[in-house]
Structure formats: structure tokens, C-alpha cells
mmCIF file of C-alpha atoms in Angstrom:
data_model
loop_
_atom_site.group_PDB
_atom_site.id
_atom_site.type_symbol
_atom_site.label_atom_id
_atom_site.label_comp_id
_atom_site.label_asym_id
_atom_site.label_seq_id
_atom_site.Cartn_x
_atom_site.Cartn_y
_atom_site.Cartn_z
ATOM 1 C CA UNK A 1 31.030 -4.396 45.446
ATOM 2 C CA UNK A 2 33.033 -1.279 44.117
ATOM 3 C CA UNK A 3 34.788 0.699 46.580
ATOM 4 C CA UNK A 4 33.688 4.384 46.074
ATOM 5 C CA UNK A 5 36.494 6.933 45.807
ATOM 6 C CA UNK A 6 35.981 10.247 47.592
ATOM 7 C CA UNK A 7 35.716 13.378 45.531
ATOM 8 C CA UNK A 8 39.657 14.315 46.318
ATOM 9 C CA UNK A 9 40.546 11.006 45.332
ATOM 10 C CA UNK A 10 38.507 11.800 42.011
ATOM 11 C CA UNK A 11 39.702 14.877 41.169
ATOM 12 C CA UNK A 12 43.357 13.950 41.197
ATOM 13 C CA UNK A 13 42.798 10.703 38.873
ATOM 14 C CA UNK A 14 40.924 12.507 37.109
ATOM 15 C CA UNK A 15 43.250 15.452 36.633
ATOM 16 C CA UNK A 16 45.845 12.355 35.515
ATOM 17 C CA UNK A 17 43.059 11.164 33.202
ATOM 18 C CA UNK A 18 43.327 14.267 31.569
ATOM 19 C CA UNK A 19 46.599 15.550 31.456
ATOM 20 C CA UNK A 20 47.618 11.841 29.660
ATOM 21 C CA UNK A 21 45.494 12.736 26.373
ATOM 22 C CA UNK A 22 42.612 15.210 25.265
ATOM 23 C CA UNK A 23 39.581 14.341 26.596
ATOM 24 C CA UNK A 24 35.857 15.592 26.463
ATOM 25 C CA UNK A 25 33.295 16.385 29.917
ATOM 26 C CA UNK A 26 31.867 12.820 28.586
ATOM 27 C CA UNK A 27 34.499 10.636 28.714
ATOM 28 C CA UNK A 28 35.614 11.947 32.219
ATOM 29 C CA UNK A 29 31.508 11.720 33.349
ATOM 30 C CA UNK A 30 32.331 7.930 32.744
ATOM 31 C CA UNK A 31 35.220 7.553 34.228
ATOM 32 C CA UNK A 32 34.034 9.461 37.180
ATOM 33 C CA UNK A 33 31.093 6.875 37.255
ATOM 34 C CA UNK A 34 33.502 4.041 36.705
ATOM 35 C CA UNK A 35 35.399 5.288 39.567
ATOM 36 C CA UNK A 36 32.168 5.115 42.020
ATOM 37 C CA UNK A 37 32.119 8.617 42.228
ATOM 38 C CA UNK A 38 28.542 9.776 44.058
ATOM 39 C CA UNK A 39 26.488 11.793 41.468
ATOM 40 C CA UNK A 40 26.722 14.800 43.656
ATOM 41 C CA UNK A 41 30.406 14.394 43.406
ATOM 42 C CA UNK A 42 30.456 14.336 39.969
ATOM 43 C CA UNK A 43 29.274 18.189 38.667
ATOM 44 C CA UNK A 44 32.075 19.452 41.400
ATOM 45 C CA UNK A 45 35.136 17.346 39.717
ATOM 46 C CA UNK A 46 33.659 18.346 35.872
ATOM 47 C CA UNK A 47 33.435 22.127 36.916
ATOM 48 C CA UNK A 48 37.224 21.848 38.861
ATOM 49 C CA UNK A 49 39.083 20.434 35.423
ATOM 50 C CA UNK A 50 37.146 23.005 33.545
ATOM 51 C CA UNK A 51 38.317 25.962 35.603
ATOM 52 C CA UNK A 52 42.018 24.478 35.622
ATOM 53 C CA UNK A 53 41.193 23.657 31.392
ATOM 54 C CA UNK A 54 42.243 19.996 32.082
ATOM 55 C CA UNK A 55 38.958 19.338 30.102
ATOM 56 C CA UNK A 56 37.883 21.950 27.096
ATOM 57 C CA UNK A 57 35.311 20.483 24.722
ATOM 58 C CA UNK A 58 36.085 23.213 21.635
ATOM 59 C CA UNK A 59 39.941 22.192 21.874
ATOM 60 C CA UNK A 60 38.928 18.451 22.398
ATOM 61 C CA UNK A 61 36.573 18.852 19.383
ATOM 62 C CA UNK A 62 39.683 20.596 17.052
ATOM 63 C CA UNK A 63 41.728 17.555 18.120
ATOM 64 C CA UNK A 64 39.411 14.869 17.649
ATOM 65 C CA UNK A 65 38.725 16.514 14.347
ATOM 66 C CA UNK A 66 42.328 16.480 13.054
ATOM 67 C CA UNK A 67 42.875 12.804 13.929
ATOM 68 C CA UNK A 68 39.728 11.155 12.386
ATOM 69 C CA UNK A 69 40.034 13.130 8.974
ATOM 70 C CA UNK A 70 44.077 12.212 8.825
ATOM 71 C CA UNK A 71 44.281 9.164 10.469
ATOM 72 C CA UNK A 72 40.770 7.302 10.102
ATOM 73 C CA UNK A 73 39.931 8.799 6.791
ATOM 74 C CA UNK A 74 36.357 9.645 8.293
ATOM 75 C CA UNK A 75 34.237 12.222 6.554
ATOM 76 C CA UNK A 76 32.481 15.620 7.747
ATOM 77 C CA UNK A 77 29.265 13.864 8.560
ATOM 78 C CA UNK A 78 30.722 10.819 10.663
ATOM 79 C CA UNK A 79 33.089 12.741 12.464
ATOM 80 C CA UNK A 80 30.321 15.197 13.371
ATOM 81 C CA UNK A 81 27.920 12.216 14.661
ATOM 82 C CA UNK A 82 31.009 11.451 17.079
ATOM 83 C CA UNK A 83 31.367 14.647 18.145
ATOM 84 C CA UNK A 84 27.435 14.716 19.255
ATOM 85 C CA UNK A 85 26.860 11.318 20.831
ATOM 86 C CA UNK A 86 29.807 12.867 23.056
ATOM 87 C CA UNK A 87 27.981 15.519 23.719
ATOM 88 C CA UNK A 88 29.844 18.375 22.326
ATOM 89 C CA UNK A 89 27.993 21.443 21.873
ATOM 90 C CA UNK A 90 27.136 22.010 17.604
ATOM 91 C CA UNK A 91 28.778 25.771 17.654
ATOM 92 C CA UNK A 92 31.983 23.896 18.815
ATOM 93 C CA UNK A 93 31.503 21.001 15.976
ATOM 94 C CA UNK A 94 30.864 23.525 13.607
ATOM 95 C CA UNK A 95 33.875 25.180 14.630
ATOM 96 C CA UNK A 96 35.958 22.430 14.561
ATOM 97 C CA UNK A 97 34.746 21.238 11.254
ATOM 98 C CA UNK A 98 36.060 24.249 9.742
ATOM 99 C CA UNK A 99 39.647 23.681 10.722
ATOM 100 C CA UNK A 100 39.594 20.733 8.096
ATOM 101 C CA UNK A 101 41.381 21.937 5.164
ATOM 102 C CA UNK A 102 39.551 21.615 1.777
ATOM 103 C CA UNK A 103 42.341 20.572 -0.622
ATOM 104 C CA UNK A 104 43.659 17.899 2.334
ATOM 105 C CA UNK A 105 40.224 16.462 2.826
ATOM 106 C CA UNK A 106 39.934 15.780 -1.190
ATOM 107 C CA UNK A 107 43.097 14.666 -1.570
ATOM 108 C CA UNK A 108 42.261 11.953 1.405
ATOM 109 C CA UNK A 109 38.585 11.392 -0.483
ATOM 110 C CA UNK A 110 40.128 10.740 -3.869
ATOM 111 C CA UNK A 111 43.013 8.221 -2.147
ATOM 112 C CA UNK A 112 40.212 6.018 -0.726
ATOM 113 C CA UNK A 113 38.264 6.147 -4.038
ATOM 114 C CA UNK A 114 41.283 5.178 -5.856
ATOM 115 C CA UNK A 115 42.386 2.503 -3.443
ATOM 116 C CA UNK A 116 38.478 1.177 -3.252
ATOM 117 C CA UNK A 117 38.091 1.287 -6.855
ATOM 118 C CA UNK A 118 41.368 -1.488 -7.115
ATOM 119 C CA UNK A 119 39.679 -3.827 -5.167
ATOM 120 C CA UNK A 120 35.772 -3.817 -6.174
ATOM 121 C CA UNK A 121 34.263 -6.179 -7.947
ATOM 122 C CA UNK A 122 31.441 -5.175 -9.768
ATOM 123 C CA UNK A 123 29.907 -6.480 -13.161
ATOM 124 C CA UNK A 124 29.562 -3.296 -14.515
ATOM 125 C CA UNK A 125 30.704 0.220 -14.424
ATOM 126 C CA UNK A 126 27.503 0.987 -12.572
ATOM 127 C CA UNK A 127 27.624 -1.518 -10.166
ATOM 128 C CA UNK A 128 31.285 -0.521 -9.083
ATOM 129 C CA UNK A 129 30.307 3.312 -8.690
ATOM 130 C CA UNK A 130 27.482 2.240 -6.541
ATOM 131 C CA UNK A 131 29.638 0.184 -4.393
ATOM 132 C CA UNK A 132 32.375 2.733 -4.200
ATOM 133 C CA UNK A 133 29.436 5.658 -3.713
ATOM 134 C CA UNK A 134 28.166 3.692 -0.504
ATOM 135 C CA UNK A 135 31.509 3.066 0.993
ATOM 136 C CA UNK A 136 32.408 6.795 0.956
ATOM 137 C CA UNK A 137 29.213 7.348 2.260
ATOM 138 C CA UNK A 138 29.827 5.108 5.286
ATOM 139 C CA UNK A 139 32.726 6.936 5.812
ATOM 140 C CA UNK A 140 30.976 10.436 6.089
ATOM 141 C CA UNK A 141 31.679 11.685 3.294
ATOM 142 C CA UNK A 142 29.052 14.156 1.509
ATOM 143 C CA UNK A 143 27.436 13.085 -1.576
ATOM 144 C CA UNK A 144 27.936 16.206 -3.602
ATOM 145 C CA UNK A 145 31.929 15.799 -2.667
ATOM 146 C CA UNK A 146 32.234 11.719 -3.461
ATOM 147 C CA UNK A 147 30.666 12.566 -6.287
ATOM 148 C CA UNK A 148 32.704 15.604 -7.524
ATOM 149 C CA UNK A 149 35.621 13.193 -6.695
ATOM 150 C CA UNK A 150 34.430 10.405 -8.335
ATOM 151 C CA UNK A 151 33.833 12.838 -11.534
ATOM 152 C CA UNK A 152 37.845 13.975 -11.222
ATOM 153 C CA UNK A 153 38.935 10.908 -11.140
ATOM 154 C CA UNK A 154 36.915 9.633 -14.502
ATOM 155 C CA UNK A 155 38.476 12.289 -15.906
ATOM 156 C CA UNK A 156 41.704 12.053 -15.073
ATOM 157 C CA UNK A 157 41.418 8.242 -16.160
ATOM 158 C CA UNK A 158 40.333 9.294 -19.753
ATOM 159 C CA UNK A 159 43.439 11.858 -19.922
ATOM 160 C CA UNK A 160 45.551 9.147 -19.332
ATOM 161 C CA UNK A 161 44.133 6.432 -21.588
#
């Protein structure tokens, strides 16, 4: 059986939890229950790293953010599905979704188009923009953008050739 940790215990591994990388009230819930933290215990810790900002869900949102558009490549629309099964509030999503900046997040769109486009195999021309459509898609990307991408990069192709 798991030993349960008192609520000082708690609060200083948690406060470690924290201070090691940005976290968000849900990740340090689960911990806390991981820990065998009592329930009652739980709101008292959560409410302790607020006040001392150990845990901010707006600047965990902003970071989280940054990473998955830069380093994952994910799209508005995934990132912001992330964002709510973790339980971040939508005014701090929405606020965080703004940070992304617009000629960045196209240039990162039409680099996984391109590097898609290389290795699909499609019979025809249709076939390959439907393939390459759906995996922007799955990466969150909006329709109207993949599309206005896709649309750049036809031209582009026909300046070239």
C-alpha cells in the first residue's frame, strides 16, 4: 500500500515539482494524488504554489504555447485541445494563442507542407492534396490557413517551372 505523505511533505515536493519546469494546477493535482496526498490536503497545497506563483496557468499556457508551435509543429486547434483537457481556463488559451506570431506560424505550416508533399504518394494531384490536407489537419492546423498555404505554394511551384 502507498505511504501517504503529509501536507508539509507535499508542499515542499511539490514546490520542487514546480520550480524544475512550468507546470499547470493539473499536472500538480496528479502528482499530489500520486503522492497519496488526502483530498482535503490537496486544495491547501494548489492554493499555497499559487500565492507563492510556483504554479500560474496564463504563464504555463504562453509557455506551453511557444513550445508546441516551434518545436512540435502543432497547430492553433490542437494546441488549444491540450490546453483544455488540462484544464486551463479559455480567456487564458485565447490569450496565449495570440502570442503565436502569424508570419512564424506560416512559415512552420508551409515547411511541413513542403516536407509532406516529398514524401506522399498519391496517384493523382488530387489524391496528394487530400493526403497532405488531412495531415495538416491532424496537426491543428485551420483549414482556411492549410489551404491558403497550400495555394502559395502551387504558386510559387509554377513561378519556378
Amino acid at each position: 500500500m502507498k505511504k501517504e505523505c503529509t501536507e508539509n511533505e507535499a508542499r515542499l515536493k511539490a514546490e520542487a515539482y514546480c520550480a524544475a519546469a512550468e507546470r499547470c494546477t493539473d499536472d500538480v493535482l496528479h502528482k499530489l494524488k500520486q503522492w497519496g496526498l488526502s483530498a482535503s490536503s490537496h486544495e491547501l497545497v494548489i492554493e499555497h504554489l499559487k500565492k507563492e506563483r510556483y504554479v500560474d496557468d496564463a504563464r504555463y499556457a504562453v509557455a506551453y504555447v511557444r513550445d508546441k508551435y516551434r518545436f512540435n509543429q502543432w497547430g492553433r486547434i490542437k494546441i488549444s485541445q491540450a490546453l483544455k483537457m488540462k484544464h486551463i481556463d479559455s480567456q487564458s488559451v485565447s490569450l496565449a494563442l495570440q502570442e503565436i506570431d502569424e508570419e512564424e506560424y506560416l512559415s512552420i505550416l508551409t515547411s511541413l507542407l513542403r516536407k509532406k508533399k516529398k514524401s506522399v504518394k498519391a496517384n493523382n494531384e488530387y489524391e496528394r492534396n487530400g493526403k497532405i490536407l488531412r495531415f495538416a489537419a491532424s496537426h491543428g492546423y485551420e483549414m482556411d490557413t492549410i489551404l491558403h498555404c497550400m495555394e502559395q505554394m502551387e504558386d510559387e511551384d509554377e513561378l519556378v517551372e
